[in-house]
Coordinates of C-alpha atoms and ligand atoms in Angstrom, one line a residue:
M24 CA 111.6 118.4 -48.6
A25 CA 113.6 120.1 -45.9
K26 CA 113.1 118.5 -42.6
D27 CA 112.6 120.4 -39.4
G28 CA 115.8 122.0 -38.2
E29 CA 117.7 121.3 -41.4
G30 CA 119.3 123.7 -43.9
A31 CA 119.6 127.3 -42.6
T32 CA 119.9 128.4 -46.3
N33 CA 116.5 126.9 -47.1
P34 CA 114.0 128.7 -44.9
P35 CA 110.4 127.4 -44.9
Q36 CA 108.5 129.0 -47.8
G37 CA 111.4 131.5 -48.3
K38 CA 110.0 134.0 -45.8
C39 CA 112.3 135.9 -43.5
C40 CA 110.1 135.1 -40.5
G41 CA 110.8 131.5 -41.3
V42 CA 114.5 132.2 -40.9
V43 CA 114.0 133.9 -37.6
Q44 CA 111.8 131.0 -36.4
E45 CA 114.3 128.4 -37.6
A46 CA 117.2 130.3 -35.9
A47 CA 115.2 130.5 -32.7
A48 CA 114.4 126.8 -32.9
K49 CA 118.0 125.9 -33.5
G50 CA 119.1 128.1 -30.5
T51 CA 116.6 126.3 -28.3
E52 CA 117.8 122.9 -29.5
R53 CA 121.5 123.9 -28.9
R54 CA 120.6 125.1 -25.4
N55 CA 118.7 121.9 -24.6
K56 CA 121.6 119.8 -25.9
R57 CA 124.0 121.8 -23.8
R58 CA 121.8 121.4 -20.8
E59 CA 121.4 117.6 -21.3
K60 CA 125.2 117.2 -21.5
A61 CA 126.9 116.2 -18.3
Q62 CA 129.2 118.8 -16.8
P63 CA 132.9 118.3 -17.6
W64 CA 134.7 116.5 -14.8
I65 CA 136.9 119.4 -13.9
V66 CA 133.8 121.7 -13.5
L67 CA 132.1 119.2 -11.3
K68 CA 135.1 118.8 -9.1
L69 CA 136.2 122.5 -9.0
T70 CA 134.2 123.2 -5.8
I71 CA 136.0 120.5 -3.9
G72 CA 139.1 122.7 -4.4
L73 CA 137.2 125.8 -3.2
T74 CA 135.9 123.9 -0.1
L75 CA 139.4 122.7 0.8
G76 CA 140.7 126.2 0.3
I77 CA 138.2 127.6 2.8
I78 CA 139.1 124.9 5.3
G79 CA 142.8 125.5 4.7
Y80 CA 142.4 129.3 5.3
A81 CA 140.3 128.7 8.5
S82 CA 143.0 126.3 9.8
Y83 CA 145.8 128.8 9.1
V84 CA 143.9 131.6 11.0
Y85 CA 142.9 129.3 13.9
I86 CA 146.3 127.6 14.3
G87 CA 148.7 130.2 13.0
R88 CA 147.2 133.4 14.3
F89 CA 145.1 132.2 17.3
C90 CA 146.6 129.0 18.9
V91 CA 150.3 129.5 18.2
P92 CA 150.5 133.1 19.6
M93 CA 148.7 131.8 22.7
I94 CA 151.1 128.9 23.2
K95 CA 154.1 131.2 22.6
R96 CA 152.6 133.7 25.0
S97 CA 153.3 136.4 22.5
K98 CA 149.7 137.5 23.0
S99 CA 147.7 137.5 26.2
I100 CA 144.7 135.8 24.6
L101 CA 142.5 133.8 27.0
G102 CA 145.2 132.8 29.5
G103 CA 148.0 131.8 27.2
R104 CA 149.4 128.2 27.0
R105 CA 146.8 126.8 29.4
F106 CA 144.2 127.3 26.7
G107 CA 146.3 127.4 23.6
I108 CA 147.3 123.7 23.7
P109 CA 143.9 122.2 24.4
F110 CA 142.3 124.5 21.8
L111 CA 144.9 123.4 19.2
V112 CA 144.4 119.7 20.0
I113 CA 140.6 119.8 19.9
F114 CA 140.7 121.8 16.7
C115 CA 143.0 119.3 15.0
I116 CA 140.8 116.4 16.1
L117 CA 137.7 118.0 14.7
L118 CA 139.5 119.0 11.5
A119 CA 140.8 115.5 11.0
M120 CA 137.3 114.0 11.5
M121 CA 135.7 116.5 9.2
L122 CA 138.3 115.9 6.5
W123 CA 138.0 112.2 6.8
S124 CA 134.2 112.3 6.4
Y125 CA 134.6 114.8 3.5
A126 CA 137.0 112.5 1.8
M127 CA 134.5 109.7 2.1
I128 CA 131.6 111.7 0.7
V129 CA 133.8 112.9 -2.2
I130 CA 135.1 109.4 -3.0
V131 CA 132.2 107.1 -2.3
S132 CA 129.9 107.0 -5.4
P133 CA 126.2 107.5 -4.8
G134 CA 125.6 104.4 -7.0
K135 CA 124.8 104.6 -10.7
A136 CA 121.8 102.8 -12.2
R137 CA 123.7 101.9 -15.4
D138 CA 125.9 99.5 -13.4
H139 CA 122.8 97.5 -12.4
V140 CA 120.4 97.5 -15.3
E141 CA 120.8 96.7 -19.0
P142 CA 119.7 99.1 -21.8
S143 CA 116.2 98.3 -23.0
P144 CA 113.7 99.7 -25.5
E145 CA 111.0 101.9 -24.2
P146 CA 108.2 99.8 -22.6
P147 CA 105.2 99.7 -24.9
P148 CA 102.1 101.6 -23.8
R149 CA 99.6 99.4 -21.9
Q150 CA 97.2 97.3 -24.0
N151 CA 94.2 98.5 -22.2
P152 CA 93.9 102.2 -23.0
V153 CA 92.3 102.8 -19.6
P154 CA 94.7 101.2 -17.1
D155 CA 93.3 99.3 -14.2
W156 CA 94.3 101.9 -11.8
W157 CA 92.5 104.6 -13.6
D158 CA 89.8 106.2 -11.4
S159 CA 87.2 108.1 -13.3
S160 CA 86.6 110.4 -10.4
S161 CA 90.2 111.5 -10.5
D162 CA 90.2 113.1 -13.9
L163 CA 91.2 116.5 -12.6
G164 CA 94.8 115.4 -11.8
H165 CA 96.4 115.3 -8.5
G166 CA 99.6 117.1 -8.8
P167 CA 102.7 117.5 -10.8
G168 CA 103.8 114.7 -12.9
Q169 CA 100.5 112.8 -13.0
F170 CA 99.7 110.3 -15.7
E171 CA 96.7 111.1 -17.7
Y172 CA 94.7 109.3 -20.4
R173 CA 95.1 111.7 -23.3
G174 CA 92.4 110.2 -25.3
A175 CA 90.0 111.2 -22.6
T176 CA 91.1 114.8 -22.3
E177 CA 92.7 117.1 -24.7
G178 CA 92.8 114.4 -27.4
A179 CA 95.5 112.2 -28.8
Q180 CA 94.2 112.9 -32.2
S181 CA 97.3 112.4 -34.4
N182 CA 97.2 108.7 -35.2
G183 CA 94.1 107.6 -33.5
S184 CA 96.2 105.5 -31.1
T185 CA 95.8 106.0 -27.4
T186 CA 98.8 106.5 -25.2
L187 CA 99.5 107.2 -21.6
E188 CA 101.4 110.4 -21.2
S189 CA 102.8 112.1 -18.2
H190 CA 102.4 115.8 -17.6
A191 CA 105.9 116.5 -18.8
P192 CA 106.8 119.9 -20.1
P193 CA 105.5 120.3 -23.6
S194 CA 109.0 120.4 -25.1
E195 CA 109.8 116.9 -23.7
K196 CA 109.0 113.5 -25.1
P197 CA 105.7 111.9 -24.3
G198 CA 105.7 109.5 -21.4
R199 CA 108.9 111.0 -19.9
Q200 CA 109.1 111.5 -16.2
R201 CA 109.6 114.8 -14.4
D202 CA 112.7 113.6 -12.6
D203 CA 115.0 115.9 -14.3
N204 CA 112.7 118.9 -13.5
V205 CA 113.3 118.3 -9.8
G206 CA 111.9 121.2 -7.8
D207 CA 110.8 123.0 -10.9
A208 CA 107.2 124.0 -10.3
S209 CA 107.1 125.8 -13.7
A210 CA 107.4 122.3 -15.3
I211 CA 103.6 121.8 -14.6
P212 CA 101.9 122.9 -17.8
A213 CA 99.3 125.7 -17.6
V214 CA 96.4 123.3 -18.2
Q215 CA 97.4 121.2 -15.3
Q216 CA 97.7 124.3 -13.0
A217 CA 94.3 125.4 -14.1
R218 CA 93.0 122.0 -13.1
V219 CA 94.7 122.1 -9.8
R220 CA 93.0 125.4 -9.1
N221 CA 89.6 124.0 -10.0
E222 CA 90.0 120.7 -8.3
I223 CA 88.7 122.1 -5.0
N224 CA 85.2 121.8 -6.4
A225 CA 85.7 118.3 -7.7
N226 CA 84.6 115.1 -6.1
G227 CA 88.1 113.7 -6.0
H228 CA 88.7 110.6 -4.1
G229 CA 86.3 111.4 -1.3
E230 CA 84.8 108.0 -1.3
T231 CA 85.3 107.5 2.5
S232 CA 85.8 110.9 4.1
G233 CA 82.2 112.0 4.8
L234 CA 83.4 115.6 4.4
P235 CA 81.8 118.2 2.2
A236 CA 82.4 117.6 -1.5
G237 CA 85.8 119.0 -2.5
L238 CA 87.2 119.0 1.0
T239 CA 89.2 115.9 0.2
R240 CA 92.9 114.9 0.4
R241 CA 94.5 114.1 -2.9
P242 CA 97.7 112.2 -2.3
P243 CA 100.2 112.1 -5.2
M244 CA 99.0 109.4 -7.6
N245 CA 102.3 108.7 -9.4
P246 CA 102.5 105.1 -10.5
A247 CA 106.1 105.2 -9.5
L248 CA 106.6 101.4 -9.8
L249 CA 105.4 101.0 -13.5
P250 CA 108.2 100.4 -16.0
E251 CA 106.7 103.1 -18.3
W252 CA 107.0 105.6 -15.4
R253 CA 110.6 104.6 -14.7
Y254 CA 112.0 104.6 -18.2
C255 CA 114.9 107.1 -18.7
Y256 CA 115.1 108.4 -22.3
K257 CA 118.5 109.8 -21.8
D258 CA 120.1 106.5 -20.6
G259 CA 117.7 104.2 -22.5
F260 CA 116.8 101.8 -19.7
V261 CA 114.2 101.2 -17.0
K262 CA 115.8 102.5 -13.9
P263 CA 115.4 100.9 -10.5
P264 CA 112.7 102.5 -8.2
R265 CA 113.8 105.7 -6.6
A266 CA 116.6 106.3 -9.1
H267 CA 116.5 109.6 -11.0
H268 CA 118.6 111.2 -13.8
C269 CA 121.0 113.9 -12.7
R270 CA 121.7 116.5 -15.4
A271 CA 125.1 117.5 -14.0
C272 CA 126.4 114.0 -13.7
G273 CA 124.7 112.9 -16.9
T274 CA 123.4 109.6 -15.6
C275 CA 120.8 108.0 -13.4
I276 CA 121.6 107.9 -9.7
L277 CA 120.3 105.3 -7.3
K278 CA 117.9 106.8 -4.7
Y279 CA 118.8 110.2 -6.1
D280 CA 118.5 112.8 -3.4
H281 CA 120.2 115.9 -4.9
H282 CA 123.3 117.0 -6.7
C283 CA 125.6 118.6 -4.2
P284 CA 128.1 121.0 -5.8
W285 CA 130.2 121.1 -2.6
I286 CA 131.2 117.5 -3.0
G287 CA 131.2 117.5 -6.8
Q288 CA 128.7 114.6 -7.2
C289 CA 125.2 113.5 -6.3
V290 CA 124.0 112.4 -2.9
G291 CA 122.3 109.0 -3.4
A292 CA 121.7 105.5 -2.0
R293 CA 125.4 104.6 -1.3
N294 CA 126.7 107.9 0.1
H295 CA 123.7 109.5 1.8
K296 CA 125.1 108.1 5.1
F297 CA 128.5 109.7 4.6
F298 CA 126.8 113.0 3.7
V299 CA 125.0 113.0 7.1
V300 CA 128.2 112.1 9.0
F301 CA 130.1 114.9 7.1
L302 CA 127.4 117.4 8.1
E303 CA 127.6 116.3 11.7
W304 CA 131.4 116.9 11.9
A305 CA 131.3 120.0 9.8
A306 CA 128.7 121.5 12.2
V307 CA 130.7 120.6 15.3
F308 CA 133.9 121.9 13.7
C309 CA 132.2 125.2 12.8
M310 CA 130.7 125.6 16.2
W311 CA 134.0 125.0 18.0
T312 CA 135.8 127.4 15.7
F313 CA 133.1 130.0 16.1
A314 CA 132.8 129.9 19.9
T315 CA 136.5 129.9 20.7
L316 CA 137.3 132.6 18.2
V317 CA 134.5 134.8 19.4
A318 CA 135.9 134.5 22.9
G319 CA 139.4 135.3 21.7
A320 CA 138.2 138.2 19.6
V321 CA 136.2 139.7 22.5
Q322 CA 139.3 139.7 24.7
E323 CA 141.6 141.0 21.9
G324 CA 139.0 143.7 21.2
R325 CA 139.1 144.8 24.8
D326 CA 142.8 145.0 24.6
G327 CA 142.5 147.0 21.4
D328 CA 144.5 144.5 19.4
L329 CA 141.9 142.7 17.4
D330 CA 143.1 140.6 14.4
A331 CA 140.8 141.3 11.5
Q332 CA 141.2 137.8 10.1
Y333 CA 139.4 136.4 13.2
I334 CA 136.4 138.4 12.0
V335 CA 136.5 136.8 8.6
I336 CA 136.6 133.2 10.1
I337 CA 133.9 134.1 12.7
A338 CA 131.6 135.2 9.9
L339 CA 132.4 132.2 7.7
S340 CA 132.0 129.7 10.5
G341 CA 128.7 131.4 11.6
L342 CA 127.4 131.1 8.1
F343 CA 128.4 127.5 7.8
I344 CA 126.8 126.6 11.2
L345 CA 123.5 127.8 9.9
F346 CA 124.0 126.0 6.6
T347 CA 125.2 122.6 8.0
L348 CA 122.7 122.5 10.9
T349 CA 119.7 123.2 8.5
L350 CA 120.9 120.6 6.1
L351 CA 121.6 118.1 8.9
A352 CA 118.1 118.6 10.4
T353 CA 116.5 118.2 6.9
H354 CA 118.4 115.0 6.1
V355 CA 117.8 113.4 9.5
R356 CA 114.1 114.0 8.9
L357 CA 114.2 112.7 5.3
I358 CA 116.1 109.5 6.5
I359 CA 113.8 108.7 9.5
L360 CA 110.8 109.1 7.1
N361 CA 112.6 107.1 4.4
T362 CA 112.1 109.6 1.7
S363 CA 114.4 111.8 -0.4
T364 CA 114.5 115.5 -1.3
V365 CA 112.9 114.7 -4.7
E366 CA 110.3 112.4 -3.3
S367 CA 109.3 114.9 -0.6
L368 CA 108.4 117.5 -3.3
N369 CA 105.1 115.7 -4.2
K370 CA 104.1 115.6 -0.5
Q371 CA 105.0 119.3 -0.2
Y372 CA 102.7 120.0 -3.0
M373 CA 99.9 118.1 -1.4
T374 CA 100.3 119.8 2.0
E375 CA 100.4 123.2 0.3
R376 CA 97.1 122.4 -1.5
E377 CA 95.5 121.3 1.7
K378 CA 96.6 124.4 3.5
A379 CA 95.0 126.5 0.8
L380 CA 91.9 124.4 0.8
L381 CA 91.4 124.8 4.6
A382 CA 92.2 128.5 4.5
R383 CA 89.4 128.9 1.9
Q384 CA 86.9 126.8 3.8
F385 CA 87.5 128.1 7.3
S386 CA 88.4 131.3 9.1
W387 CA 92.0 131.6 10.3
H388 CA 90.9 131.1 14.0
Q389 CA 89.0 127.8 13.4
F390 CA 92.0 125.7 14.4
G391 CA 89.8 122.9 15.9
A392 CA 87.7 122.5 12.7
K393 CA 90.9 122.4 10.6
R394 CA 92.4 119.9 12.9
R395 CA 89.3 117.7 12.6
V396 CA 89.4 117.8 8.8
R397 CA 93.1 116.8 8.8
K398 CA 92.4 114.0 11.2
Q399 CA 89.6 112.7 8.9
W400 CA 92.0 112.9 6.0
D401 CA 94.5 110.9 7.9
R402 CA 91.7 108.4 8.8
D403 CA 90.9 108.0 5.1
W404 CA 94.5 107.9 3.7
G405 CA 96.8 107.3 6.7
N406 CA 99.4 109.7 7.9
P407 CA 101.0 111.1 4.7
Y408 CA 104.6 110.8 6.1
T409 CA 104.3 107.3 7.5
E410 CA 101.4 105.1 6.4
G411 CA 101.0 107.2 3.2
N412 CA 104.7 107.0 2.3
L413 CA 105.5 104.4 -0.4
W414 CA 108.9 103.6 1.2
W415 CA 107.8 103.5 4.9
L416 CA 109.5 100.5 6.5
G417 CA 107.4 100.4 9.7
S418 CA 109.3 102.7 12.2
Y419 CA 111.6 105.7 12.3
R420 CA 114.4 103.4 13.6
E421 CA 114.1 100.9 10.8
N422 CA 114.2 103.7 8.2
W423 CA 117.2 105.3 9.9
E424 CA 119.1 102.1 10.1
S425 CA 118.4 101.2 6.5
V426 CA 120.5 104.2 5.5
M427 CA 122.8 104.8 8.5
G428 CA 123.5 101.1 9.3
H429 CA 122.9 99.1 12.4
S430 CA 126.0 100.1 14.3
K431 CA 125.8 103.3 16.3
W432 CA 129.5 104.0 15.5
G433 CA 128.6 104.3 11.9
W434 CA 126.0 107.0 12.7
F435 CA 128.8 109.3 13.7
L436 CA 131.9 108.0 12.0
P437 CA 132.4 107.7 8.2
I438 CA 132.7 103.9 8.4
G439 CA 130.6 101.0 7.3
R440 CA 127.9 101.2 4.6
S441 CA 124.2 101.3 4.2
P442 CA 122.5 97.9 4.5
Q443 CA 120.2 98.7 1.5
D444 CA 121.7 98.2 -2.0
G445 CA 119.9 101.1 -3.7
V446 CA 118.4 98.8 -6.3
N447 CA 115.8 96.7 -4.6
W448 CA 113.3 98.4 -2.4
T449 CA 110.3 97.1 -0.4
P450 CA 107.2 99.1 -1.1
N451 CA 104.7 99.9 1.6
P452 CA 101.9 97.2 1.4
R453 CA 99.3 100.0 1.8
F454 CA 100.0 100.9 -1.8
H455 CA 98.9 99.5 -5.1
S456 CA 101.4 97.3 -7.0
D457 CA 102.0 100.2 -9.4
G458 CA 103.0 102.5 -6.6
R459 CA 99.8 104.6 -6.1
P460 CA 98.4 105.0 -2.6
R461 CA 95.3 103.2 -1.6
P462 CA 92.7 104.6 0.8
R463 CA 92.7 102.9 4.3
S464 CA 89.5 100.9 3.4
Q465 CA 91.6 99.0 0.8
W466 CA 94.6 98.3 3.0
P467 CA 95.5 94.8 4.1
A468 CA 93.2 94.1 7.0
E469 CA 96.0 93.8 9.6
L470 CA 97.3 97.3 8.8
R471 CA 94.0 99.2 8.9
Ligands
ZN527 ZN1 119.0 108.6 -16.8
ZN528 ZN1 124.7 114.7 -9.9

């Protein structure tokens, strides 16, 4: 009567392969448990020390080995004191601004869902086995994490009951979301991937396009507003819209964007603004350090007296310029589109599929034809980043201000807070009440 995973001394049917299987299963279970555990506090915060160490070393080289010798005129770098003093003052101001914004992003919590919702049992499956949003023409799936009516496909044969189940990895619980598989394309089961490959020949949604069969857009059809879809099995509650579970922090984060090791916590609803402000100051700080040190190094090199530590800081600041500017551009784009890193993954999947579809249908030089198809898709479904975005507020400015605040000072200084609370969100009226996009023909008349 040994249950699964019980009693290593009692292998199933006494066979040695049973022992091996059981050991392997236990190993997997242990690994999963370890992965599900939040990282210890000290591990989470370790990188803050590393970051401060890098900043400290850069400051030592810049002030102690670059500015001070200039001011003392012990070296003839860049005209001596005339440059040494302003360089030192500007560096200190930039350093102070960067450290201030870094302190804010490290201290301000992204917002935890558990502080706003009560634990609750798992929402029961819907009474109607075929939900009202089910579209029989969409039975080939639309992308990762799609709901599917199991009774209609590979068969929920076990107890005869019909349940809604997401395409979660097979090892996970039924009905669970993919939010802790963020960015993990391998989380799409093989059967789903096969469907995705075949869907090109399917009818899909093309009820309005007038394009050849198969040449249709398939926007992600996640019913992101259904309680079933938003239930977190690890925390045991229905999380607010846009919240996702972070494995490293071990809890659900409001408007989860990503877990950032450099700040030792997540970037979410409450600190996204400070993250952007920090990136701004970090980029300016690195650019200033890079440009002035390169100028100093060139002159020292000419004099044959180059300090090797300048090279280390030039390389580090160059690297961080690329890193921070790329991140800054990415996050400005995410904010003006009112989306998050996680939410943009589904769109990314959709655009990749469309690219492949068009490449198959047209030759590489048929740019005009491809553009016409894209325009038709946009006529059918709206622009995927604006009208076809569940959280689109109406304009780039409104989206930006909902995160960065209404005061322009707050866009560049680590002050103020985001006007949105991270819990209550206004969905785009172009979407169904469960969060699935509607074709333009079904939009409210004034928005069409
Ligand atoms: Zn959670
Ligand atoms: Zn986290």
